[in-house]
mmCIF file of C-alpha atoms and ligand atoms in Angstrom:
data_model
loop_
_atom_site.group_PDB
_atom_site.id
_atom_site.type_symbol
_atom_site.label_atom_id
_atom_site.label_comp_id
_atom_site.label_asym_id
_atom_site.label_seq_id
_atom_site.Cartn_x
_atom_site.Cartn_y
_atom_site.Cartn_z
ATOM 1 C CA UNK A 1 -47.573 13.922 -26.282
ATOM 2 C CA UNK A 2 -43.643 15.048 -25.680
ATOM 3 C CA UNK A 3 -43.303 18.279 -26.888
ATOM 4 C CA UNK A 4 -40.097 19.002 -29.553
ATOM 5 C CA UNK A 5 -38.157 21.431 -30.464
ATOM 6 C CA UNK A 6 -35.114 22.655 -32.192
ATOM 7 C CA UNK A 7 -33.754 25.515 -34.155
ATOM 8 C CA UNK A 8 -31.146 26.396 -37.225
ATOM 9 C CA UNK A 9 -29.326 28.769 -37.221
ATOM 10 C CA UNK A 10 -29.432 30.798 -40.805
ATOM 11 C CA UNK A 11 -25.197 31.270 -40.882
ATOM 12 C CA UNK A 12 -24.415 29.498 -43.614
ATOM 13 C CA UNK A 13 -24.927 26.736 -46.027
ATOM 14 C CA UNK A 14 -26.435 23.416 -44.154
ATOM 15 C CA UNK A 15 -24.240 20.099 -44.647
ATOM 16 C CA UNK A 16 -24.090 16.645 -44.630
ATOM 17 C CA UNK A 17 -23.671 17.128 -40.891
ATOM 18 C CA UNK A 18 -26.684 18.649 -40.053
ATOM 19 C CA UNK A 19 -28.676 16.450 -41.995
ATOM 20 C CA UNK A 20 -26.831 13.377 -40.675
ATOM 21 C CA UNK A 21 -26.203 14.433 -37.356
ATOM 22 C CA UNK A 22 -30.055 16.101 -37.119
ATOM 23 C CA UNK A 23 -32.192 16.833 -39.934
ATOM 24 C CA UNK A 24 -32.431 13.714 -40.963
ATOM 25 C CA UNK A 25 -33.886 12.118 -37.452
ATOM 26 C CA UNK A 26 -36.733 15.347 -36.805
ATOM 27 C CA UNK A 27 -38.269 13.792 -40.399
ATOM 28 C CA UNK A 28 -37.940 10.296 -39.976
ATOM 29 C CA UNK A 29 -38.573 10.265 -35.608
ATOM 30 C CA UNK A 30 -38.767 13.123 -34.122
ATOM 31 C CA UNK A 31 -41.658 15.076 -36.213
ATOM 32 C CA UNK A 32 -43.747 11.309 -36.165
ATOM 33 C CA UNK A 33 -43.263 10.445 -32.445
ATOM 34 C CA UNK A 34 -43.959 13.830 -30.663
ATOM 35 C CA UNK A 35 -45.345 16.992 -30.968
ATOM 36 C CA UNK A 36 -42.171 19.100 -32.775
ATOM 37 C CA UNK A 37 -41.496 22.332 -34.154
ATOM 38 C CA UNK A 38 -38.843 23.062 -35.985
ATOM 39 C CA UNK A 39 -37.375 26.853 -36.670
ATOM 40 C CA UNK A 40 -35.122 28.749 -38.528
ATOM 41 C CA UNK A 41 -33.775 31.063 -35.964
ATOM 42 C CA UNK A 42 -32.991 34.117 -37.770
ATOM 43 C CA UNK A 43 -32.675 36.865 -35.131
ATOM 44 C CA UNK A 44 -29.738 34.634 -33.847
ATOM 45 C CA UNK A 45 -28.230 35.007 -37.351
ATOM 46 C CA UNK A 46 -27.489 39.245 -36.189
ATOM 47 C CA UNK A 47 -25.363 38.805 -33.289
ATOM 48 C CA UNK A 48 -22.453 38.475 -35.210
ATOM 49 C CA UNK A 49 -21.888 40.755 -38.274
ATOM 50 C CA UNK A 50 -23.984 40.252 -41.085
ATOM 51 C CA UNK A 51 -24.882 40.718 -44.626
ATOM 52 C CA UNK A 52 -29.111 41.621 -44.584
ATOM 53 C CA UNK A 53 -29.405 39.538 -48.193
ATOM 54 C CA UNK A 54 -27.536 36.663 -47.164
ATOM 55 C CA UNK A 55 -29.553 36.169 -44.221
ATOM 56 C CA UNK A 56 -32.724 37.022 -46.073
ATOM 57 C CA UNK A 57 -31.473 34.316 -48.692
ATOM 58 C CA UNK A 58 -30.279 31.698 -46.134
ATOM 59 C CA UNK A 59 -33.290 31.785 -44.198
ATOM 60 C CA UNK A 60 -35.482 30.521 -47.130
ATOM 61 C CA UNK A 61 -32.509 27.832 -48.679
ATOM 62 C CA UNK A 62 -32.576 26.725 -44.569
ATOM 63 C CA UNK A 63 -36.650 26.518 -44.666
ATOM 64 C CA UNK A 64 -36.849 24.744 -47.713
ATOM 65 C CA UNK A 65 -34.199 22.419 -47.224
ATOM 66 C CA UNK A 66 -36.068 21.556 -43.688
ATOM 67 C CA UNK A 67 -39.130 20.382 -45.753
ATOM 68 C CA UNK A 68 -37.106 18.632 -48.716
ATOM 69 C CA UNK A 69 -35.449 16.447 -45.598
ATOM 70 C CA UNK A 70 -38.435 15.339 -45.070
ATOM 71 C CA UNK A 71 -40.041 17.479 -42.512
ATOM 72 C CA UNK A 72 -43.927 17.319 -43.311
ATOM 73 C CA UNK A 73 -45.685 20.668 -42.223
ATOM 74 C CA UNK A 74 -49.257 18.508 -41.352
ATOM 75 C CA UNK A 75 -47.270 16.419 -38.817
ATOM 76 C CA UNK A 76 -45.041 18.963 -37.348
ATOM 77 C CA UNK A 77 -44.509 22.853 -37.110
ATOM 78 C CA UNK A 78 -41.785 24.649 -39.099
ATOM 79 C CA UNK A 79 -41.415 28.654 -38.779
ATOM 80 C CA UNK A 80 -39.010 31.381 -38.620
ATOM 81 C CA UNK A 81 -38.426 32.489 -35.459
ATOM 82 C CA UNK A 82 -38.479 36.584 -36.705
ATOM 83 C CA UNK A 83 -42.401 35.529 -37.580
ATOM 84 C CA UNK A 84 -43.592 35.386 -33.975
ATOM 85 C CA UNK A 85 -42.975 37.938 -31.261
ATOM 86 C CA UNK A 86 -43.066 36.026 -28.341
ATOM 87 C CA UNK A 87 -40.110 34.549 -28.604
ATOM 88 C CA UNK A 88 -37.826 38.416 -28.137
ATOM 89 C CA UNK A 89 -41.337 39.108 -25.568
ATOM 90 C CA UNK A 90 -40.517 36.395 -23.652
ATOM 91 C CA UNK A 91 -36.387 37.295 -23.932
ATOM 92 C CA UNK A 92 -36.387 40.165 -22.197
ATOM 93 C CA UNK A 93 -38.568 38.952 -19.099
ATOM 94 C CA UNK A 94 -35.576 35.812 -19.154
ATOM 95 C CA UNK A 95 -33.087 38.901 -19.174
ATOM 96 C CA UNK A 96 -34.585 39.626 -15.435
ATOM 97 C CA UNK A 97 -33.660 36.285 -14.875
ATOM 98 C CA UNK A 98 -30.733 35.799 -15.806
ATOM 99 C CA UNK A 99 -27.764 37.192 -13.906
ATOM 100 C CA UNK A 100 -24.458 38.428 -16.369
ATOM 101 C CA UNK A 101 -22.279 36.459 -14.522
ATOM 102 C CA UNK A 102 -24.223 33.225 -16.246
ATOM 103 C CA UNK A 103 -24.065 34.478 -19.793
ATOM 104 C CA UNK A 104 -20.169 35.444 -19.348
ATOM 105 C CA UNK A 105 -19.551 32.270 -18.603
ATOM 106 C CA UNK A 106 -20.852 30.479 -21.649
ATOM 107 C CA UNK A 107 -18.017 28.986 -23.625
ATOM 108 C CA UNK A 108 -19.429 29.397 -26.978
ATOM 109 C CA UNK A 109 -19.598 33.816 -25.724
ATOM 110 C CA UNK A 110 -16.060 32.973 -24.522
ATOM 111 C CA UNK A 111 -14.972 31.944 -27.570
ATOM 112 C CA UNK A 112 -16.644 33.902 -30.019
ATOM 113 C CA UNK A 113 -15.779 36.955 -28.564
ATOM 114 C CA UNK A 114 -12.427 35.980 -27.669
ATOM 115 C CA UNK A 115 -11.648 35.824 -31.528
ATOM 116 C CA UNK A 116 -13.445 38.857 -32.224
ATOM 117 C CA UNK A 117 -11.480 40.885 -30.149
ATOM 118 C CA UNK A 118 -8.091 39.036 -31.507
ATOM 119 C CA UNK A 119 -9.002 40.303 -34.972
ATOM 120 C CA UNK A 120 -9.322 44.182 -32.712
ATOM 121 C CA UNK A 121 -12.973 43.740 -33.943
ATOM 122 C CA UNK A 122 -16.367 44.564 -31.573
ATOM 123 C CA UNK A 123 -18.517 42.193 -29.878
ATOM 124 C CA UNK A 124 -22.643 42.813 -30.402
ATOM 125 C CA UNK A 125 -24.245 43.100 -27.144
ATOM 126 C CA UNK A 126 -26.583 40.091 -28.620
ATOM 127 C CA UNK A 127 -24.035 37.671 -28.851
ATOM 128 C CA UNK A 128 -23.480 38.123 -24.723
ATOM 129 C CA UNK A 129 -27.772 37.015 -24.494
ATOM 130 C CA UNK A 130 -28.105 34.811 -26.934
ATOM 131 C CA UNK A 131 -28.518 32.064 -24.908
ATOM 132 C CA UNK A 132 -31.450 34.234 -22.950
ATOM 133 C CA UNK A 133 -33.230 34.438 -26.336
ATOM 134 C CA UNK A 134 -32.424 30.841 -27.009
ATOM 135 C CA UNK A 135 -34.052 29.984 -23.661
ATOM 136 C CA UNK A 136 -37.167 31.719 -24.747
ATOM 137 C CA UNK A 137 -37.061 29.725 -28.183
ATOM 138 C CA UNK A 138 -37.213 26.693 -26.260
ATOM 139 C CA UNK A 139 -39.562 28.003 -23.172
ATOM 140 C CA UNK A 140 -42.306 30.282 -24.451
ATOM 141 C CA UNK A 141 -43.606 26.544 -26.124
ATOM 142 C CA UNK A 142 -43.281 24.644 -23.385
ATOM 143 C CA UNK A 143 -40.590 21.945 -24.800
ATOM 144 C CA UNK A 144 -39.521 18.975 -23.185
ATOM 145 C CA UNK A 145 -37.249 18.044 -25.605
ATOM 146 C CA UNK A 146 -34.499 19.685 -27.363
ATOM 147 C CA UNK A 147 -32.720 17.264 -29.301
ATOM 148 C CA UNK A 148 -29.427 19.338 -30.198
ATOM 149 C CA UNK A 149 -25.647 18.752 -30.265
ATOM 150 C CA UNK A 150 -22.924 18.542 -27.711
ATOM 151 C CA UNK A 151 -22.008 21.908 -28.596
ATOM 152 C CA UNK A 152 -25.529 23.279 -27.360
ATOM 153 C CA UNK A 153 -25.641 21.693 -24.441
ATOM 154 C CA UNK A 154 -24.836 24.446 -22.137
ATOM 155 C CA UNK A 155 -27.066 26.542 -23.571
ATOM 156 C CA UNK A 156 -29.972 24.006 -23.208
ATOM 157 C CA UNK A 157 -28.906 24.122 -19.091
ATOM 158 C CA UNK A 158 -29.458 27.801 -18.945
ATOM 159 C CA UNK A 159 -32.775 27.407 -20.362
ATOM 160 C CA UNK A 160 -33.406 24.202 -17.423
ATOM 161 C CA UNK A 161 -32.068 26.847 -14.800
ATOM 162 C CA UNK A 162 -33.993 30.121 -16.148
ATOM 163 C CA UNK A 163 -37.131 28.031 -15.912
ATOM 164 C CA UNK A 164 -36.501 26.495 -12.212
ATOM 165 C CA UNK A 165 -35.572 30.150 -11.641
ATOM 166 C CA UNK A 166 -38.865 32.188 -12.689
ATOM 167 C CA UNK A 167 -41.191 28.840 -11.741
ATOM 168 C CA UNK A 168 -39.611 29.283 -7.821
ATOM 169 C CA UNK A 169 -39.938 32.568 -8.038
ATOM 170 C CA UNK A 170 -43.199 33.707 -9.644
ATOM 171 C CA UNK A 171 -45.194 30.210 -9.649
ATOM 172 C CA UNK A 172 -45.125 27.477 -12.086
ATOM 173 C CA UNK A 173 -45.239 28.788 -15.422
ATOM 174 C CA UNK A 174 -42.416 26.697 -17.905
ATOM 175 C CA UNK A 175 -42.017 23.191 -18.372
ATOM 176 C CA UNK A 176 -37.793 22.304 -17.488
ATOM 177 C CA UNK A 177 -36.773 21.188 -21.238
ATOM 178 C CA UNK A 178 -33.836 19.009 -21.575
ATOM 179 C CA UNK A 179 -31.148 18.257 -23.886
ATOM 180 C CA UNK A 180 -31.651 15.281 -26.019
ATOM 181 C CA UNK A 181 -28.560 14.368 -28.052
ATOM 182 C CA UNK A 182 -28.775 12.746 -31.533
ATOM 183 C CA UNK A 183 -29.195 9.069 -31.489
ATOM 184 C CA UNK A 184 -27.446 8.445 -34.439
ATOM 185 C CA UNK A 185 -23.867 7.693 -34.772
ATOM 186 C CA UNK A 186 -23.014 10.486 -36.814
ATOM 187 C CA UNK A 187 -21.233 13.186 -35.587
ATOM 188 C CA UNK A 188 -19.729 14.287 -38.729
ATOM 189 C CA UNK A 189 -16.106 15.546 -39.150
ATOM 190 C CA UNK A 190 -14.668 17.837 -41.513
ATOM 191 C CA UNK A 191 -12.937 15.781 -44.238
ATOM 192 C CA UNK A 192 -10.067 18.087 -44.333
ATOM 193 C CA UNK A 193 -9.934 18.302 -40.234
ATOM 194 C CA UNK A 194 -11.284 15.589 -38.955
ATOM 195 C CA UNK A 195 -10.840 16.461 -35.597
ATOM 196 C CA UNK A 196 -13.465 19.446 -35.807
ATOM 197 C CA UNK A 197 -17.047 19.088 -36.708
ATOM 198 C CA UNK A 198 -18.686 19.465 -40.334
ATOM 199 C CA UNK A 199 -20.055 22.544 -39.071
ATOM 200 C CA UNK A 200 -21.641 25.165 -41.269
ATOM 201 C CA UNK A 201 -20.461 28.809 -40.235
ATOM 202 C CA UNK A 202 -17.078 27.875 -41.502
ATOM 203 C CA UNK A 203 -16.658 29.453 -44.784
ATOM 204 C CA UNK A 204 -16.412 27.873 -48.164
ATOM 205 C CA UNK A 205 -14.296 24.103 -47.053
ATOM 206 C CA UNK A 206 -12.936 22.001 -49.035
ATOM 207 C CA UNK A 207 -13.805 19.641 -46.007
ATOM 208 C CA UNK A 208 -17.391 20.071 -45.967
ATOM 209 C CA UNK A 209 -20.113 18.553 -48.035
ATOM 210 C CA UNK A 210 -23.253 21.066 -48.826
ATOM 211 C CA UNK A 211 -26.211 19.649 -48.822
ATOM 212 C CA UNK A 212 -26.873 21.578 -52.320
ATOM 213 C CA UNK A 213 -23.653 20.372 -53.473
ATOM 214 C CA UNK A 214 -23.301 18.803 -56.776
ATOM 215 C CA UNK A 215 -22.886 15.123 -57.483
ATOM 216 C CA UNK A 216 -19.296 15.894 -58.740
ATOM 217 C CA UNK A 217 -18.455 18.636 -55.695
ATOM 218 C CA UNK A 218 -19.463 15.859 -53.728
ATOM 219 C CA UNK A 219 -17.436 13.142 -55.294
ATOM 220 C CA UNK A 220 -14.146 15.299 -55.327
ATOM 221 C CA UNK A 221 -14.629 16.190 -51.356
ATOM 222 C CA UNK A 222 -14.753 12.882 -50.366
ATOM 223 C CA UNK A 223 -12.052 11.517 -52.574
ATOM 224 C CA UNK A 224 -9.921 14.184 -51.718
ATOM 225 C CA UNK A 225 -10.205 13.729 -47.478
ATOM 226 C CA UNK A 226 -7.709 13.506 -45.552
ATOM 227 C CA UNK A 227 -6.822 9.963 -44.645
ATOM 228 C CA UNK A 228 -4.208 8.725 -41.928
ATOM 229 C CA UNK A 229 -1.305 7.358 -42.541
ATOM 230 C CA UNK A 230 -0.868 3.649 -42.259
ATOM 231 C CA UNK A 231 -2.908 1.907 -45.672
ATOM 232 C CA UNK A 232 -5.026 -0.657 -43.298
ATOM 233 C CA UNK A 233 -8.895 0.594 -42.984
ATOM 234 C CA UNK A 234 -9.499 0.524 -39.085
ATOM 235 C CA UNK A 235 -12.361 1.377 -37.277
ATOM 236 C CA UNK A 236 -10.166 3.827 -34.646
ATOM 237 C CA UNK A 237 -11.478 7.598 -34.029
ATOM 238 C CA UNK A 238 -8.425 8.841 -31.936
ATOM 239 C CA UNK A 239 -5.556 7.038 -34.096
ATOM 240 C CA UNK A 240 -7.627 7.156 -37.698
ATOM 241 C CA UNK A 241 -9.944 10.343 -37.199
ATOM 242 C CA UNK A 242 -9.729 10.786 -40.822
ATOM 243 C CA UNK A 243 -10.558 7.013 -42.026
ATOM 244 C CA UNK A 244 -13.343 6.545 -38.796
ATOM 245 C CA UNK A 245 -15.063 9.663 -40.257
ATOM 246 C CA UNK A 246 -15.306 8.219 -43.907
ATOM 247 C CA UNK A 247 -16.777 4.854 -42.058
ATOM 248 C CA UNK A 248 -18.939 6.430 -40.218
ATOM 249 C CA UNK A 249 -20.341 8.645 -43.025
ATOM 250 C CA UNK A 250 -20.636 5.623 -44.772
ATOM 251 C CA UNK A 251 -22.408 3.650 -42.074
ATOM 252 C CA UNK A 252 -25.174 6.291 -41.417
ATOM 253 C CA UNK A 253 -25.480 6.599 -45.116
ATOM 254 C CA UNK A 254 -25.980 3.160 -46.045
ATOM 255 C CA UNK A 255 -27.472 1.700 -42.844
ATOM 256 C CA UNK A 256 -24.490 -0.456 -41.266
ATOM 257 C CA UNK A 257 -22.317 -0.259 -38.822
ATOM 258 C CA UNK A 258 -18.504 1.338 -38.791
ATOM 259 C CA UNK A 259 -16.965 -0.669 -37.119
ATOM 260 C CA UNK A 260 -18.246 -3.859 -39.437
ATOM 261 C CA UNK A 261 -17.906 -1.569 -42.840
ATOM 262 C CA UNK A 262 -14.368 -1.373 -41.676
ATOM 263 C CA UNK A 263 -13.521 -5.172 -42.419
ATOM 264 C CA UNK A 264 -14.873 -4.823 -45.620
ATOM 265 C CA UNK A 265 -12.575 -2.919 -47.357
ATOM 266 C CA UNK A 266 -8.719 -2.604 -47.479
ATOM 267 C CA UNK A 267 -7.611 0.369 -49.129
ATOM 268 C CA UNK A 268 -8.487 4.034 -49.197
ATOM 269 C CA UNK A 269 -9.555 4.681 -52.460
ATOM 270 C CA UNK A 270 -12.134 2.088 -52.123
ATOM 271 C CA UNK A 271 -13.771 3.453 -49.109
ATOM 272 C CA UNK A 272 -13.738 6.612 -50.130
ATOM 273 C CA UNK A 273 -15.237 5.811 -53.831
ATOM 274 C CA UNK A 274 -18.065 3.957 -51.596
ATOM 275 C CA UNK A 275 -18.596 6.627 -49.192
ATOM 276 C CA UNK A 276 -18.631 9.193 -52.084
ATOM 277 C CA UNK A 277 -21.563 6.885 -53.843
ATOM 278 C CA UNK A 278 -23.747 6.564 -50.716
ATOM 279 C CA UNK A 279 -23.693 10.577 -50.091
ATOM 280 C CA UNK A 280 -24.872 11.253 -53.726
ATOM 281 C CA UNK A 281 -27.566 8.715 -53.196
ATOM 282 C CA UNK A 282 -28.790 9.989 -49.831
ATOM 283 C CA UNK A 283 -28.639 13.145 -51.137
ATOM 284 C CA UNK A 284 -30.532 12.735 -54.332
ATOM 285 C CA UNK A 285 -34.207 12.856 -52.879
ATOM 286 C CA UNK A 286 -33.394 16.269 -50.842
ATOM 287 C CA UNK A 287 -31.935 17.805 -54.087
ATOM 288 C CA UNK A 288 -34.663 16.711 -56.230
ATOM 289 C CA UNK A 289 -37.176 17.522 -53.695
ATOM 290 C CA UNK A 290 -35.416 21.058 -53.238
ATOM 291 C CA UNK A 291 -35.724 22.362 -56.913
ATOM 292 C CA UNK A 292 -39.517 21.311 -56.484
ATOM 293 C CA UNK A 293 -40.144 23.404 -53.729
ATOM 294 C CA UNK A 294 -37.778 26.391 -55.256
ATOM 295 C CA UNK A 295 -39.809 26.339 -58.363
ATOM 296 C CA UNK A 296 -43.244 26.956 -55.592
ATOM 297 C CA UNK A 297 -41.837 29.780 -53.755
ATOM 298 C CA UNK A 298 -46.039 30.510 -52.927
ATOM 299 C CA UNK A 299 -45.781 27.308 -51.156
ATOM 300 C CA UNK A 300 -42.916 27.746 -48.936
ATOM 301 C CA UNK A 301 -44.164 30.782 -48.355
ATOM 302 C CA UNK A 302 -47.515 29.629 -47.104
ATOM 303 C CA UNK A 303 -46.079 26.785 -45.038
ATOM 304 C CA UNK A 304 -44.411 29.202 -42.864
ATOM 305 C CA UNK A 305 -47.098 31.746 -42.485
ATOM 306 C CA UNK A 306 -49.235 28.735 -41.193
ATOM 307 C CA UNK A 307 -46.361 27.606 -38.906
ATOM 308 C CA UNK A 308 -45.959 31.085 -37.625
ATOM 309 C CA UNK A 309 -49.465 30.915 -37.033
ATOM 310 C CA UNK A 310 -49.945 27.998 -35.196
ATOM 311 C CA UNK A 311 -46.393 28.226 -33.500
ATOM 312 C CA UNK A 312 -48.043 31.658 -32.108
ATOM 313 C CA UNK A 313 -50.665 29.946 -31.054
ATOM 314 C CA UNK A 314 -48.654 27.712 -28.446
ATOM 315 C CA UNK A 315 -46.420 30.388 -27.772
ATOM 316 C CA UNK A 316 -48.962 33.051 -26.365
ATOM 317 C CA UNK A 317 -50.532 31.863 -23.607
ATOM 318 C CA UNK A 318 -47.412 30.793 -22.244
ATOM 319 C CA UNK A 319 -45.692 33.894 -22.400
ATOM 320 C CA UNK A 320 -49.044 35.815 -21.474
ATOM 321 C CA UNK A 321 -48.968 33.621 -18.489
ATOM 322 C CA UNK A 322 -45.216 34.678 -17.325
ATOM 323 C CA UNK A 323 -46.318 38.524 -18.133
ATOM 324 C CA UNK A 324 -48.964 38.283 -15.182
ATOM 325 C CA UNK A 325 -46.792 35.703 -13.041
ATOM 326 C CA UNK A 326 -43.525 38.864 -13.017
ATOM 327 C CA UNK A 327 -45.583 41.795 -12.573
ATOM 328 C CA UNK A 328 -46.848 43.213 -15.411
ATOM 329 C CA UNK A 329 -50.439 43.769 -15.627
ATOM 330 C CA UNK A 330 -52.851 42.795 -18.838
ATOM 331 C CA UNK A 331 -52.996 44.967 -21.415
ATOM 332 C CA UNK A 332 -56.412 43.364 -21.660
ATOM 333 C CA UNK A 333 -58.819 42.303 -18.977
ATOM 334 C CA UNK A 334 -59.901 39.253 -21.198
ATOM 335 C CA UNK A 335 -56.303 38.079 -20.956
ATOM 336 C CA UNK A 336 -56.267 36.417 -24.778
ATOM 337 C CA UNK A 337 -59.473 38.161 -26.575
ATOM 338 C CA UNK A 338 -59.745 36.559 -30.463
ATOM 339 C CA UNK A 339 -59.402 40.045 -31.693
ATOM 340 C CA UNK A 340 -57.788 43.179 -30.396
ATOM 341 C CA UNK A 341 -60.089 44.247 -27.756
ATOM 342 C CA UNK A 342 -60.650 48.313 -29.743
ATOM 343 C CA UNK A 343 -61.812 45.478 -33.271
ATOM 344 C CA UNK A 344 -63.951 43.529 -30.790
ATOM 345 C CA UNK A 345 -65.732 46.771 -29.363
ATOM 346 C CA UNK A 346 -66.652 48.243 -32.703
ATOM 347 C CA UNK A 347 -68.293 44.793 -33.789
HETATM 348 N N1 LIG B 1 -28.148 27.615 -30.799
HETATM 349 C C1 LIG B 1 -28.396 26.896 -31.223
HETATM 350 C C2 LIG B 1 -27.087 26.553 -32.858
HETATM 351 O O1 LIG B 1 -26.638 27.429 -32.784
HETATM 352 C C3 LIG B 1 -29.493 27.332 -32.225
HETATM 353 C C4 LIG B 1 -31.056 27.975 -31.507
HETATM 354 C C5 LIG B 1 -31.560 28.580 -31.821
HETATM 355 C C6 LIG B 1 -31.584 26.684 -31.021
HETATM 356 N N2 LIG B 1 -32.626 28.222 -30.865
HETATM 357 C C7 LIG B 1 -32.610 27.325 -30.012
HETATM 358 C C8 LIG B 1 -31.598 25.402 -31.148
HETATM 359 C C9 LIG B 1 -33.697 26.568 -29.527
HETATM 360 C C10 LIG B 1 -32.669 24.026 -30.509
HETATM 361 C C11 LIG B 1 -33.466 25.061 -29.121
HETATM 362 O O2 LIG B 1 -27.207 25.729 -32.984
#
């Protein structure tokens, strides 16, 4: 069965863009048809200035929202990256396979580091090495497919390159993964700036609908979305990006098609109202389930604990194989002891 791995960084509140662009498909398709792992990649949240309390809060909330969006721990594995040491163990080995030039060429690094330097700030070394940790996330599980948006395809390419290079130098160890772009047409854009993605990392945004926004807040944000000059409802991504975005959101929420929906509407007001209602309806069950899960934190913790155990059992043998292949001696003569050697001896 195809193994799928994807990760969500706890650096901001999850948005309608995350949901329609990725999470919904993970729940509806990926967890059924494949052996899927979904990870809150908390270590990645430490690559830029961070507030520990906020990372903790967003990690818990992110995991809870993954479950609320329909991921079922009986069908897939949901866990926190920092609970499975294999990610950082493997990351170091991959740092010994990657080159510094390769890291400095990463578009996201250049952009983020450039912005930080302009502000006179310093850039964490982990921001540079971040794509190697991401490669480790993927390769540690032998993932075949990585469903990510196009801002992440360069990072998945790097994971492929590192896998091929490692296998070539040290013997076949890793599955060579590939990025699978989300199939749904929903590339949700910022309601106030429809040229840019509805990302979670920008702070407070009147153009960003968060998954936990109250219905009135959702309605207000959608009703205030920027539309384009003119008044005809046309589906034209280039010429009318604001209206196209609303049509795409409406289509994604109702299972329709943006092109044909455009002929149903004769005013921006009516389109906005129906889009607002559709978004509220899509978020309603997710929010209801989120409330239930928040009332039962022990359940969520249990899911994450079991998820980490399952994940570790998958990653451990692969990472151990890589350690031996690259020239490190095993700590135990038995490669995968059930228990540490000392405990075994004492029994
Ligand atoms: N870099 C991804 C992002 O910013 C998150 C991520 C980290 C990830 N590790 C991953 C995604 C592994 C897919 C697979 O969105």
